[in-house]
PDB file of N, CA, C and O in Angstrom:
ATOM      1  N   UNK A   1       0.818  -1.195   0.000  1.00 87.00           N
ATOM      2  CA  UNK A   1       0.000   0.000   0.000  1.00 87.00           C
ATOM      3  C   UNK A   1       0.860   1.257   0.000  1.00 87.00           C
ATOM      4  O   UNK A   1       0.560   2.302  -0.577  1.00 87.00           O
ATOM      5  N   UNK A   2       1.937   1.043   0.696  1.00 89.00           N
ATOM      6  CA  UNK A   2       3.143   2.020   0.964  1.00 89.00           C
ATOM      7  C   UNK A   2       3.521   2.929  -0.513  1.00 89.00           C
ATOM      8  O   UNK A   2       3.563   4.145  -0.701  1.00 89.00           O
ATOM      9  N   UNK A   3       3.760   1.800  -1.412  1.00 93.00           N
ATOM     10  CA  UNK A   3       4.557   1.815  -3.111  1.00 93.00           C
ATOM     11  C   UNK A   3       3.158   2.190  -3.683  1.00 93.00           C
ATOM     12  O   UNK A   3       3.412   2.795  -4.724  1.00 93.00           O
ATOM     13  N   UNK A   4       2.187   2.148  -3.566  1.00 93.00           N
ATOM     14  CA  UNK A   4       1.013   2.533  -4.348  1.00 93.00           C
ATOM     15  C   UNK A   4       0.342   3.745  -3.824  1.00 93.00           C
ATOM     16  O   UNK A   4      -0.721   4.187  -4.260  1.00 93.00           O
ATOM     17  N   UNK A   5       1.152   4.330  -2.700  1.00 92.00           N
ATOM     18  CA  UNK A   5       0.679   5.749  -2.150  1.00 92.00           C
ATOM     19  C   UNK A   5       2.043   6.636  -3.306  1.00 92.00           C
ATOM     20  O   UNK A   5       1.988   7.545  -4.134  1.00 92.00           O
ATOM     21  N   UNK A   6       2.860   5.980  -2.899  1.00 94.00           N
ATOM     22  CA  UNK A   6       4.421   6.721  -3.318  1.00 94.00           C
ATOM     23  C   UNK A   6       3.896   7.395  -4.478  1.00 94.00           C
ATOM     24  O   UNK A   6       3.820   8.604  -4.696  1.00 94.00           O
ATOM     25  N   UNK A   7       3.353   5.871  -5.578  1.00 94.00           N
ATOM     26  CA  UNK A   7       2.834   6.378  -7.103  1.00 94.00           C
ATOM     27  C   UNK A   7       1.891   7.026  -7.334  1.00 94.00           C
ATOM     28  O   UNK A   7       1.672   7.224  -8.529  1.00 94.00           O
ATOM     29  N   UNK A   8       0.907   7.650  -6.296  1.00 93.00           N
ATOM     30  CA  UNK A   8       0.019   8.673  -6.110  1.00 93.00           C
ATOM     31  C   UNK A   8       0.696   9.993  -5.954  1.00 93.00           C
ATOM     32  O   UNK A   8       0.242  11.005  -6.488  1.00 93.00           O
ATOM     33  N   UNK A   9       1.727   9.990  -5.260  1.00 94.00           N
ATOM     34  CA  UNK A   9       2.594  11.537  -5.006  1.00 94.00           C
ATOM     35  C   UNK A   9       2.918  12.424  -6.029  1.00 94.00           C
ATOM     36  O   UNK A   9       2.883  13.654  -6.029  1.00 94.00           O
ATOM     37  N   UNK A  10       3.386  11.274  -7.303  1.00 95.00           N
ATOM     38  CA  UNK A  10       4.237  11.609  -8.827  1.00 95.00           C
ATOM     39  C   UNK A  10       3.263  12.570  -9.391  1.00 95.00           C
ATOM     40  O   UNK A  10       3.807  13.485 -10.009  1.00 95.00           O
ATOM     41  N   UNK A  11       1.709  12.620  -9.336  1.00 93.00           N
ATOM     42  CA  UNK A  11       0.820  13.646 -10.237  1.00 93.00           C
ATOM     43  C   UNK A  11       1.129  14.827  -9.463  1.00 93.00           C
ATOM     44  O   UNK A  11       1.551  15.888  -9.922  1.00 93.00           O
ATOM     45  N   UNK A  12       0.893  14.565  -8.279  1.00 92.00           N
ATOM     46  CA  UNK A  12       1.165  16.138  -7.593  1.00 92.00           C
ATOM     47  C   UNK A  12       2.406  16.704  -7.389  1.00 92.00           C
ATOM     48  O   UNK A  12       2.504  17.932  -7.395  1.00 92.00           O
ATOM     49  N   UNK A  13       3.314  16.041  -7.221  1.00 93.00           N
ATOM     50  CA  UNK A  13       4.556  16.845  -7.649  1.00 93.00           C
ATOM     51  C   UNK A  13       4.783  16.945  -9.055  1.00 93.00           C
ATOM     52  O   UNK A  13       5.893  17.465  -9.159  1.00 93.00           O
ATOM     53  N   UNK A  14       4.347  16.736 -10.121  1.00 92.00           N
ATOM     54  CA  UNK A  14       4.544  17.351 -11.501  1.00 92.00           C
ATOM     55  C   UNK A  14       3.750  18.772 -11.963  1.00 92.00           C
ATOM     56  O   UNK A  14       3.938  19.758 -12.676  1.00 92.00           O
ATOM     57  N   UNK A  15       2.464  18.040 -10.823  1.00 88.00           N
ATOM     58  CA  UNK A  15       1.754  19.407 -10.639  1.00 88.00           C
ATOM     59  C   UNK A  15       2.118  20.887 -10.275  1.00 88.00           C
ATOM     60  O   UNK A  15       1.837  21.993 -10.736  1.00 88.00           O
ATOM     61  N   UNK A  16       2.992  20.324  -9.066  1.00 88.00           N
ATOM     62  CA  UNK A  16       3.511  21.792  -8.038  1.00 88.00           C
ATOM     63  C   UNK A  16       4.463  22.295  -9.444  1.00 88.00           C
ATOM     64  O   UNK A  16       4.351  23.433  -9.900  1.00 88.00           O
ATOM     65  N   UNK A  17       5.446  21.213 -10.062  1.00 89.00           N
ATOM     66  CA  UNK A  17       6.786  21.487 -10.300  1.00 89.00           C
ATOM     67  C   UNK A  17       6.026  22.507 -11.826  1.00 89.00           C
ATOM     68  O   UNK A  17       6.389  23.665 -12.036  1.00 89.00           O
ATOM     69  N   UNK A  18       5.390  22.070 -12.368  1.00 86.00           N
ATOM     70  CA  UNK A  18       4.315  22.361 -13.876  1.00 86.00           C
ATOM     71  C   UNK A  18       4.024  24.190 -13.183  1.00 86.00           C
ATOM     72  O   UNK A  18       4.511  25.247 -13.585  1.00 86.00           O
ATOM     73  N   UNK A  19       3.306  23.997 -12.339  1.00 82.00           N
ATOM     74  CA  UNK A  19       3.066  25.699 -11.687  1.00 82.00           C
ATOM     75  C   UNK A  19       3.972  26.602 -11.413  1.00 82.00           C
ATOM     76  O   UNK A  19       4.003  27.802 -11.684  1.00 82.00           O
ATOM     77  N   UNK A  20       4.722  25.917 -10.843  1.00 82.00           N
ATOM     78  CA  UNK A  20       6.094  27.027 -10.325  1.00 82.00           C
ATOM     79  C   UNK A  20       6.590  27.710 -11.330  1.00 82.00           C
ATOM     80  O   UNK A  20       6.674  28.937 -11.361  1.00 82.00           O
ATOM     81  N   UNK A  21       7.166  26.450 -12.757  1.00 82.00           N
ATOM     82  CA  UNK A  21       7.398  26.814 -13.695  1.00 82.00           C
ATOM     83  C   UNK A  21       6.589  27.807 -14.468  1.00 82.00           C
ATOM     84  O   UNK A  21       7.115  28.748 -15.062  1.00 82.00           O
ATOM     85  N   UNK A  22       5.088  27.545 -14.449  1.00 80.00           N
ATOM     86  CA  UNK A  22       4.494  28.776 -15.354  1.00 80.00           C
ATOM     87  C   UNK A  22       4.659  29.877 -14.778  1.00 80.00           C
ATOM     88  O   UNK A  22       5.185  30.839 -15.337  1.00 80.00           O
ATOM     89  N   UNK A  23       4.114  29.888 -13.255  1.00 76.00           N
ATOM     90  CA  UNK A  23       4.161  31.273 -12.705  1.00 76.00           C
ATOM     91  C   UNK A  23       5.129  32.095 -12.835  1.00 76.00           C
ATOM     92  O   UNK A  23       5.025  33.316 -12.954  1.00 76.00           O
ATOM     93  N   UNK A  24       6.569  31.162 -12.809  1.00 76.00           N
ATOM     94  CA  UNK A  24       8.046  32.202 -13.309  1.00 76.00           C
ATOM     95  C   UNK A  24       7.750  32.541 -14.714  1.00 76.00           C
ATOM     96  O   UNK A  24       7.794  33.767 -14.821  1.00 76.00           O
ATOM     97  N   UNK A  25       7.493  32.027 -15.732  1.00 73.00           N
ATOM     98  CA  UNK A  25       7.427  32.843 -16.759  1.00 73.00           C
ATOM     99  C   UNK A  25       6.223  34.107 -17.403  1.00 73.00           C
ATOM    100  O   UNK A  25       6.193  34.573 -18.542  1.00 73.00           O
ATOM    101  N   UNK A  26       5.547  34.341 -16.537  1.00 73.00           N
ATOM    102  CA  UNK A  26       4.365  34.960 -16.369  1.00 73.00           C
ATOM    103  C   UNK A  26       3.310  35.117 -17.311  1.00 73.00           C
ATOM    104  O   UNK A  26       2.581  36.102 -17.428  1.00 73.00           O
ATOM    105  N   UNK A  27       3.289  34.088 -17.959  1.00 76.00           N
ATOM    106  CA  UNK A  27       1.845  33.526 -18.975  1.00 76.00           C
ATOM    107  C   UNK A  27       1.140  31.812 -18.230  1.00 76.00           C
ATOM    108  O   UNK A  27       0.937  30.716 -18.751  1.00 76.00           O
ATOM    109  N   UNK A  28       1.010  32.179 -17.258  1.00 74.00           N
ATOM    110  CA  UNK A  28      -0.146  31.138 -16.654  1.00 74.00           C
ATOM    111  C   UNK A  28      -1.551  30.669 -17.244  1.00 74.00           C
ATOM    112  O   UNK A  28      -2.531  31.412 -17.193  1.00 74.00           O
ATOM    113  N   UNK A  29      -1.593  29.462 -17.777  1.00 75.00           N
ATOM    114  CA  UNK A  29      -2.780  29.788 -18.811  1.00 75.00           C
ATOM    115  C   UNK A  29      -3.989  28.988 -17.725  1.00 75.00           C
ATOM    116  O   UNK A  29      -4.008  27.850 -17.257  1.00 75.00           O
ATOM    117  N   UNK A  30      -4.597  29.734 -17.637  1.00 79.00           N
ATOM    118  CA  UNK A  30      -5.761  29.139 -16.433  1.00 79.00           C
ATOM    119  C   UNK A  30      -6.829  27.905 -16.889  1.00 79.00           C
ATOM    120  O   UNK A  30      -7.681  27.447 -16.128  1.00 79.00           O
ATOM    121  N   UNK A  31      -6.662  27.560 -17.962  1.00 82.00           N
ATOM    122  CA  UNK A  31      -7.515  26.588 -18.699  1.00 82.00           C
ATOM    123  C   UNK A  31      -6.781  25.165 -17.908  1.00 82.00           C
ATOM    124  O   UNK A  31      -7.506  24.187 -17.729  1.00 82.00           O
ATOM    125  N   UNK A  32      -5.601  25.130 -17.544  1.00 82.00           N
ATOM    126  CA  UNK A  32      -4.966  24.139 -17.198  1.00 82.00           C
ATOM    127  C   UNK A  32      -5.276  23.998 -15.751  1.00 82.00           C
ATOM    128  O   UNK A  32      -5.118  22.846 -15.344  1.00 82.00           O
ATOM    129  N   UNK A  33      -5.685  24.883 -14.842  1.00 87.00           N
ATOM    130  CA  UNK A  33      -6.144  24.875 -13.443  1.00 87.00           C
ATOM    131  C   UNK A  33      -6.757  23.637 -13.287  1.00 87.00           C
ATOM    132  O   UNK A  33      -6.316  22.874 -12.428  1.00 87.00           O
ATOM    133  N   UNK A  34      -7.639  23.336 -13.931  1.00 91.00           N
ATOM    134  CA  UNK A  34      -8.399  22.317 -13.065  1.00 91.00           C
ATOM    135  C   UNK A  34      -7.565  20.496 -13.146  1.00 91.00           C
ATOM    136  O   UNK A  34      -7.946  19.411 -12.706  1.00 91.00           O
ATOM    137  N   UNK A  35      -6.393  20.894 -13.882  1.00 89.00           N
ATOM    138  CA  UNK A  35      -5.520  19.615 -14.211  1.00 89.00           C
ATOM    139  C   UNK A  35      -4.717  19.473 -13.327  1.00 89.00           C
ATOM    140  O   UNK A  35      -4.510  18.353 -12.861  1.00 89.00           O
ATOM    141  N   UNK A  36      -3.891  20.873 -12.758  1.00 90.00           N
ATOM    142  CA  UNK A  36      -3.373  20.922 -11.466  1.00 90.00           C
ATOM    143  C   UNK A  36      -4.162  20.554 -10.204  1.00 90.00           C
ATOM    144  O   UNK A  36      -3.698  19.977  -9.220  1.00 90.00           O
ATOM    145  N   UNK A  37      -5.393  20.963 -10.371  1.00 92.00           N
ATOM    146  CA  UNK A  37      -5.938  20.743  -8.792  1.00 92.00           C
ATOM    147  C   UNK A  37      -5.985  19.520  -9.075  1.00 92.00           C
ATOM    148  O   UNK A  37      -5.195  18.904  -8.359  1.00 92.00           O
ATOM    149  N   UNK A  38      -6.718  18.648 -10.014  1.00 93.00           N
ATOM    150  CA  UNK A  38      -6.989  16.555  -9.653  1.00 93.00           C
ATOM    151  C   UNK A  38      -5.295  16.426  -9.499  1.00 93.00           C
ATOM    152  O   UNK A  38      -4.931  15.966  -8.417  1.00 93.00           O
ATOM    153  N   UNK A  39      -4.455  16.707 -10.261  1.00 92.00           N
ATOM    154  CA  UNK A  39      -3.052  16.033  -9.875  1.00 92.00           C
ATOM    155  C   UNK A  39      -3.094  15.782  -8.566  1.00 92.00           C
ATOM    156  O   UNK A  39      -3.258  14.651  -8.109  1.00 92.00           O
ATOM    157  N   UNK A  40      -2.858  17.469  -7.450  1.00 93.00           N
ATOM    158  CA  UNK A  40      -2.828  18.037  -6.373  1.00 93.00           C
ATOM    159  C   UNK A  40      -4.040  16.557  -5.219  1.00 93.00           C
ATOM    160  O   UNK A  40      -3.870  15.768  -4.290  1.00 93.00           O
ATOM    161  N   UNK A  41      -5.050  16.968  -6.061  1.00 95.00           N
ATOM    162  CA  UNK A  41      -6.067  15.773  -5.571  1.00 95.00           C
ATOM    163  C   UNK A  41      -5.426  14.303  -4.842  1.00 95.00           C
ATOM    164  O   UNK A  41      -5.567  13.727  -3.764  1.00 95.00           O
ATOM    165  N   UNK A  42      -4.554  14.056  -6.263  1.00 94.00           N
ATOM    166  CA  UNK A  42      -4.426  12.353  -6.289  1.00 94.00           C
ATOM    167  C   UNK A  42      -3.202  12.598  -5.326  1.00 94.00           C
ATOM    168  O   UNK A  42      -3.085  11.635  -4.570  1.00 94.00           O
ATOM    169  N   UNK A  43      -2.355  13.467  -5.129  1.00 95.00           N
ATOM    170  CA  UNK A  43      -1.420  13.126  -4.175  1.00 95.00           C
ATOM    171  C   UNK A  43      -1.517  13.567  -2.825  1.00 95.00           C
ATOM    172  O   UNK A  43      -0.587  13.662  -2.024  1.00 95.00           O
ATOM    173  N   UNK A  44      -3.272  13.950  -2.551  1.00 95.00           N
ATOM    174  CA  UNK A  44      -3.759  14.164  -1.417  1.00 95.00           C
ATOM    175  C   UNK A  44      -4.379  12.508  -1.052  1.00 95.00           C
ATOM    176  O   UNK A  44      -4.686  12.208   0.102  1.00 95.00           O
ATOM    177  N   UNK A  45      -4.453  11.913  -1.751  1.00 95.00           N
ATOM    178  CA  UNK A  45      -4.531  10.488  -1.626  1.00 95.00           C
ATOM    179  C   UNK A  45      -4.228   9.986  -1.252  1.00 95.00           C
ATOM    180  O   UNK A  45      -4.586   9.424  -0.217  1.00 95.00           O
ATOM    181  N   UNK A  46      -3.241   9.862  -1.962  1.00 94.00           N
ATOM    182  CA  UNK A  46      -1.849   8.981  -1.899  1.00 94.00           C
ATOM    183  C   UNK A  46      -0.831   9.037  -0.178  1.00 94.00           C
ATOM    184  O   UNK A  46      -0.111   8.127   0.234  1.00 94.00           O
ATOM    185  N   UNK A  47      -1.108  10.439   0.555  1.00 95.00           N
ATOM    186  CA  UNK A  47      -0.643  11.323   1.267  1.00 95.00           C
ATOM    187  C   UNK A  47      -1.591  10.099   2.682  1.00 95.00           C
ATOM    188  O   UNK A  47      -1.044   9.374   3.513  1.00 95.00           O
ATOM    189  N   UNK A  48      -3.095  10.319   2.441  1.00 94.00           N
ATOM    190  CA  UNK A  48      -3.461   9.686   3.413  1.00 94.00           C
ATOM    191  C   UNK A  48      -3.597   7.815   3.128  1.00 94.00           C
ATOM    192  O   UNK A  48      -4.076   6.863   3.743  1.00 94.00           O
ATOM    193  N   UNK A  49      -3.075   7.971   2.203  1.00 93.00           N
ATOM    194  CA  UNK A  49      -3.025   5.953   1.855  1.00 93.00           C
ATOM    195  C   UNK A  49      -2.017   5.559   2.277  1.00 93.00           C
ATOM    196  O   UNK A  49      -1.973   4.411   2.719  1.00 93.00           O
ATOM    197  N   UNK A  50      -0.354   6.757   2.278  1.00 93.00           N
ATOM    198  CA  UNK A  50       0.955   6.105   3.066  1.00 93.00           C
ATOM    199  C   UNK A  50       0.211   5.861   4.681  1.00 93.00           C
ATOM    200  O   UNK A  50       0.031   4.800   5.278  1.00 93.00           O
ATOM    201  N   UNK A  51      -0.156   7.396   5.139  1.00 94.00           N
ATOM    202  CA  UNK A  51      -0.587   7.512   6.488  1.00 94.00           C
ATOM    203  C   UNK A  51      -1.349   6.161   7.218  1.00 94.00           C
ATOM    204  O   UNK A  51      -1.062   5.696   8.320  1.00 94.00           O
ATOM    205  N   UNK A  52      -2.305   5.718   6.366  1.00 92.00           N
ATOM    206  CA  UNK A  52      -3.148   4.841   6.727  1.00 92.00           C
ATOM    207  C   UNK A  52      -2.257   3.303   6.913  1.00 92.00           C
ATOM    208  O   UNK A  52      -2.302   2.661   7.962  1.00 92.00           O
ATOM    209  N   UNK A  53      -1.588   2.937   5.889  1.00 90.00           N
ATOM    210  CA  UNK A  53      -0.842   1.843   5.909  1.00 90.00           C
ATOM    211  C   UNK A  53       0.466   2.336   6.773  1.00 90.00           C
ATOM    212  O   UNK A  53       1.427   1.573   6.675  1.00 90.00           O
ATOM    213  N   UNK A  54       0.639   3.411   7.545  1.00 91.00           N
ATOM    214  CA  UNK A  54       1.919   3.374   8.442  1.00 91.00           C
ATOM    215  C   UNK A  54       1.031   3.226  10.007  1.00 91.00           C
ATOM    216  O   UNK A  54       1.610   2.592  10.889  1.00 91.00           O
ATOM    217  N   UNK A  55      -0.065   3.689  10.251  1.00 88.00           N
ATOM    218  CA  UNK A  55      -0.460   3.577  10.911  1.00 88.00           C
ATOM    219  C   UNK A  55      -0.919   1.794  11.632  1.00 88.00           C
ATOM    220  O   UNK A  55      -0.581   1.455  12.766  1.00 88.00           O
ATOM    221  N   UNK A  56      -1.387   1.264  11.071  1.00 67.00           N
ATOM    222  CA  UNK A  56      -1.739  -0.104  10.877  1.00 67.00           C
ATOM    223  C   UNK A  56      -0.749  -1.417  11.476  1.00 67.00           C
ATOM    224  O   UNK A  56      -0.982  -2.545  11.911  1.00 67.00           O
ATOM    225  N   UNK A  57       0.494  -0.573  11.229  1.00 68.00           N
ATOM    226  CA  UNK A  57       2.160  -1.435  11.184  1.00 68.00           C
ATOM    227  C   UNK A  57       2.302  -1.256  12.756  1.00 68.00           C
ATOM    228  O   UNK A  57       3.303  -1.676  13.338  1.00 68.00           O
TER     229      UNK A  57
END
């Protein structure tokens, strides 16, 4: 469950890393917002699926 939270993390950090990058170049195209937030989503997941399987142990 551990390795299948991990692979939940990867959308949302491409997410953060995808934003940072636009915001430095200052053409943010907002059509893409709602692709960042599910990324952001799935590695809010993933976040409480490590939690849950560390807890358990």
């Amino acid at each position: 469950m551990v390795v299948f939270g991990v692979i939940l993390l990867l959308p949302g950090l491409c997410a953060l890393i995808f934003a940072a990058g636009s915001i430095q170049s200052s053409n943010f195209d907002t059509g893409l917002l709602p692709y960042l937030v599910i990324g952001l989503l799935v590695a809010f997941v993933g976040i409480v699926l490590i939690r849950t399987a560390t807890k358990d142990q």
